[in-house]
CSV table of N, CA and C in Angstrom, one decimal:
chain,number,residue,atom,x,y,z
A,125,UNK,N,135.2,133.6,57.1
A,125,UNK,CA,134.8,132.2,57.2
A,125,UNK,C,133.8,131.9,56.1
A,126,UNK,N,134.0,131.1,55.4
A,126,UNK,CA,133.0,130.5,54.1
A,126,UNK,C,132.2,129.8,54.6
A,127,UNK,N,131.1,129.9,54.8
A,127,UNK,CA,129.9,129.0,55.2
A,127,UNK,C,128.9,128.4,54.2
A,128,UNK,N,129.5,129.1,52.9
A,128,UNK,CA,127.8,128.7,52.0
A,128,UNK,C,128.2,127.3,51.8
A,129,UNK,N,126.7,126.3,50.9
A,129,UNK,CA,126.5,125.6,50.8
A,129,UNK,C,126.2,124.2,51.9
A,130,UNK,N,127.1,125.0,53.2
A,130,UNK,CA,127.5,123.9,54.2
A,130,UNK,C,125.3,123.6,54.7
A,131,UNK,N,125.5,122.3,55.8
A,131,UNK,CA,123.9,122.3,56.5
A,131,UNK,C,124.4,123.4,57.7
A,132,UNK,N,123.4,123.6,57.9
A,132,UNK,CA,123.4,124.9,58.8
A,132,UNK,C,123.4,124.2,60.4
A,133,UNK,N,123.0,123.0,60.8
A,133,UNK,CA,123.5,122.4,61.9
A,133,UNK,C,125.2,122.7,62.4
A,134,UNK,N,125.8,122.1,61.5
A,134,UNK,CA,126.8,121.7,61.5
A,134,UNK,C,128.0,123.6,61.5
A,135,UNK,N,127.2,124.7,60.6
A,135,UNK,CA,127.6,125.9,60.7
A,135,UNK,C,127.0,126.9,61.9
A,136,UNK,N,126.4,126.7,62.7
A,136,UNK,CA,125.9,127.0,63.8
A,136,UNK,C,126.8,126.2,65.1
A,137,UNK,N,127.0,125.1,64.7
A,137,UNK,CA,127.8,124.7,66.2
A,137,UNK,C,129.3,125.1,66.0
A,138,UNK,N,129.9,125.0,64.8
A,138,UNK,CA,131.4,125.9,64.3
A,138,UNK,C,131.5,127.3,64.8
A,139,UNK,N,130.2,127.6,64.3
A,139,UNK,CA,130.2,129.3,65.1
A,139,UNK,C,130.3,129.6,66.8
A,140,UNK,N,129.2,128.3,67.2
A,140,UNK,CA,129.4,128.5,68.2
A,140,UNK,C,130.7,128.1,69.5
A,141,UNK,N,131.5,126.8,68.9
A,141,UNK,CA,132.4,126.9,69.1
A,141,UNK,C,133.8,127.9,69.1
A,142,UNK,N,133.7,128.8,67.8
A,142,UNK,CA,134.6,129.7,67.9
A,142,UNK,C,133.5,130.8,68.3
A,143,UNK,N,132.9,130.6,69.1
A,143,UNK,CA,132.4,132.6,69.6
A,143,UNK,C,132.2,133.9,68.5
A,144,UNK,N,131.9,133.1,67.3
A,144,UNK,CA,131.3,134.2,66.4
A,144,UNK,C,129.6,134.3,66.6
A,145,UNK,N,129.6,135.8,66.5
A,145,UNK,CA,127.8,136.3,66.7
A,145,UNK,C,127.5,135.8,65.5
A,146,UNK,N,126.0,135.6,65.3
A,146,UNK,CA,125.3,135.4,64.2
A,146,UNK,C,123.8,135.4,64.5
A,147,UNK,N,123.1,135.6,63.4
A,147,UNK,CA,121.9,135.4,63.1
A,147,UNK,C,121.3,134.6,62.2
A,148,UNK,N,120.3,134.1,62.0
A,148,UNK,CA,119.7,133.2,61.2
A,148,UNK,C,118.1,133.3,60.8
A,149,UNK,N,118.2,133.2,59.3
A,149,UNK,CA,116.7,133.7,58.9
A,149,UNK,C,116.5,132.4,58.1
A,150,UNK,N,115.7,132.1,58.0
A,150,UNK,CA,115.1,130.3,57.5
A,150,UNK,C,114.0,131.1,56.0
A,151,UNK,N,114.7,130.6,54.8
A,151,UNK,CA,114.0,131.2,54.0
A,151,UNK,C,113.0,129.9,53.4
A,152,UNK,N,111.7,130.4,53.4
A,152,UNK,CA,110.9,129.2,52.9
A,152,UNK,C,109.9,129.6,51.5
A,153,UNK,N,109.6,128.6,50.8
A,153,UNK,CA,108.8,129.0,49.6
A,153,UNK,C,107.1,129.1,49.9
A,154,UNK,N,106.5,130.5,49.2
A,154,UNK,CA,105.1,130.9,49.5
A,154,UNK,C,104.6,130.1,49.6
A,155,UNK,N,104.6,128.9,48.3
A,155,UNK,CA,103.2,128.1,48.0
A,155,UNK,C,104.1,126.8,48.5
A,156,UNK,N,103.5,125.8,48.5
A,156,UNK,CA,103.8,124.5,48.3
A,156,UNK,C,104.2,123.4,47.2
A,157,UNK,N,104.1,124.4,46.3
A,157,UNK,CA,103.7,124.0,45.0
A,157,UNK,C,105.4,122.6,44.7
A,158,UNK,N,106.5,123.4,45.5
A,158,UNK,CA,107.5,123.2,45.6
A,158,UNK,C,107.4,121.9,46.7
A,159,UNK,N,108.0,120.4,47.0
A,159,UNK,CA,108.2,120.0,48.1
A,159,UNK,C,109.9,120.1,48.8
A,160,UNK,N,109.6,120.6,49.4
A,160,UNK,CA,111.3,121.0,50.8
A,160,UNK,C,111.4,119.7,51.3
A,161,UNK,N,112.6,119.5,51.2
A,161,UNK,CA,113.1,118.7,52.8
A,161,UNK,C,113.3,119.2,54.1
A,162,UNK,N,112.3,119.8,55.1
A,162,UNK,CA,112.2,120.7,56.2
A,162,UNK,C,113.8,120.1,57.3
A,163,UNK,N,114.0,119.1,56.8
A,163,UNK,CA,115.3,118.9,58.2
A,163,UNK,C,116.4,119.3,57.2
A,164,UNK,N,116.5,119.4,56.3
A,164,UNK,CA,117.6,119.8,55.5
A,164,UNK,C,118.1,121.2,55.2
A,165,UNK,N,118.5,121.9,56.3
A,165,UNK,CA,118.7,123.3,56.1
A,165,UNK,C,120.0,123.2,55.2
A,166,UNK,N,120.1,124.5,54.5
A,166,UNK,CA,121.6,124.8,54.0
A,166,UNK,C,122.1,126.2,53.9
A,167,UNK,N,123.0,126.6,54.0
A,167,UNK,CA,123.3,128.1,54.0
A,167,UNK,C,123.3,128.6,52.9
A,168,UNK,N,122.6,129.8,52.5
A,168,UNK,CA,122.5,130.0,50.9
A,168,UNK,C,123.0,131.5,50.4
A,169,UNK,N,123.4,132.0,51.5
A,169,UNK,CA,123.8,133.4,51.9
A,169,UNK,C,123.9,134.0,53.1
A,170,UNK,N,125.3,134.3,53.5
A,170,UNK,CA,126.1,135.0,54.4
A,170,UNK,C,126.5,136.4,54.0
A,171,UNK,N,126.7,136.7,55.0
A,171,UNK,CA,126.9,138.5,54.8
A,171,UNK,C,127.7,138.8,56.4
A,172,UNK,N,128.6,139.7,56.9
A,172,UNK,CA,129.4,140.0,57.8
A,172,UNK,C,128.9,141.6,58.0
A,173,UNK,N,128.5,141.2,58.7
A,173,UNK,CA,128.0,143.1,59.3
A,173,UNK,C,129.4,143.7,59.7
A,174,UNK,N,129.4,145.0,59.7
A,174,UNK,CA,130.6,145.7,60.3
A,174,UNK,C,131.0,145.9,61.5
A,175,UNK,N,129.9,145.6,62.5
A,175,UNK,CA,130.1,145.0,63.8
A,175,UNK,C,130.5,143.4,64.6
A,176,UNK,N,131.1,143.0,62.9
A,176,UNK,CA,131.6,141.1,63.3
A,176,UNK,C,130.1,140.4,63.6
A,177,UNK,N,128.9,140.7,63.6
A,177,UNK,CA,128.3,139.9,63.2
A,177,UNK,C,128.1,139.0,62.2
A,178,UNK,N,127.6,138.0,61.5
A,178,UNK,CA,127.3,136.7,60.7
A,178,UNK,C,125.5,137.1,60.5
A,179,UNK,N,125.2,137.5,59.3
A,179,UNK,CA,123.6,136.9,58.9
A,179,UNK,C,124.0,135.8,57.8
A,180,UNK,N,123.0,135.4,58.6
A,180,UNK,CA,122.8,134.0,57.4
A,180,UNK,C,121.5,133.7,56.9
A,181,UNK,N,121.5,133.2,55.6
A,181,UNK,CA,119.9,133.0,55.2
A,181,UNK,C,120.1,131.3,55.0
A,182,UNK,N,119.6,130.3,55.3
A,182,UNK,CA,119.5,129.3,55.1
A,182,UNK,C,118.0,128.7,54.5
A,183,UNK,N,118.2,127.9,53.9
A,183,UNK,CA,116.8,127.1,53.2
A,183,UNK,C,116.8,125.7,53.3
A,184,UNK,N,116.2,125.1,53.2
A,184,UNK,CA,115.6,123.3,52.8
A,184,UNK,C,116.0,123.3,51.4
A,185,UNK,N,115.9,122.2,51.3
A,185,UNK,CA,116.8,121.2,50.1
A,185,UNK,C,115.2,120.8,49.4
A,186,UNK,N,115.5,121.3,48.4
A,186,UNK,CA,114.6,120.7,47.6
A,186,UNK,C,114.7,119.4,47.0
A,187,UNK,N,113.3,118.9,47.4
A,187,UNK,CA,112.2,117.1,47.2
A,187,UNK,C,112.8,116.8,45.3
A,188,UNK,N,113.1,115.7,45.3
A,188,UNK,CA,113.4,115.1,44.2
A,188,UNK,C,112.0,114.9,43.8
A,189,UNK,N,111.1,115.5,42.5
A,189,UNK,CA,110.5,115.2,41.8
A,189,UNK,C,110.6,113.7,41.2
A,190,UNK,N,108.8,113.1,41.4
A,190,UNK,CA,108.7,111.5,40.2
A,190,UNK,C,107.7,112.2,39.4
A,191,UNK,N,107.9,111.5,38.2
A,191,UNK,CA,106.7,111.6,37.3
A,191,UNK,C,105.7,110.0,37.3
C-alpha cells in the first residue's frame, strides 16, 4: 500500500478500515525558526516491518513564507 505524500488522517482511518497494524511517529522541526501548519500532517515515510507491520513518519506542512 503506498501511503506517501497522502494527510495522515485520511491514511490512518484506510488502515484502519482494512485491519493493517501500524505505528506513527510525528516528526517535528528543533527550532521554530521554521513555521508548520500543526493540523496538517502528511506521510513522509513508510516502511513494512517483516511482521506486517506499517511505520510511518508523518510531518506538518510547511507555513508559506511573506516578505
Amino acid at each position: 500500500m503506498d501511503i506517501l505524500a497522502q494527510p495522515l488522517h485520511l491514511v490512518t482511518e484506510a488502515m484502519d478500515k482494512l485491519s493493517y497494524r501500524y505505528t506513527v511517529k510525528i516528526s517535528r522541526p528543533t527550532r521554530d525558526f521554521f513555521k508548520v501548519e500543526g493540523d496538517a500532517l502528511y506521510v513522509i515515510r513508510q516502511r513494512l516491518d517483516a511482521d506486517g507491520q506499517y511505520q510511518i513518519v508523518a510531518a506538518a506542512k510547511m507555513g508559506k513564507e511573506v516578505f
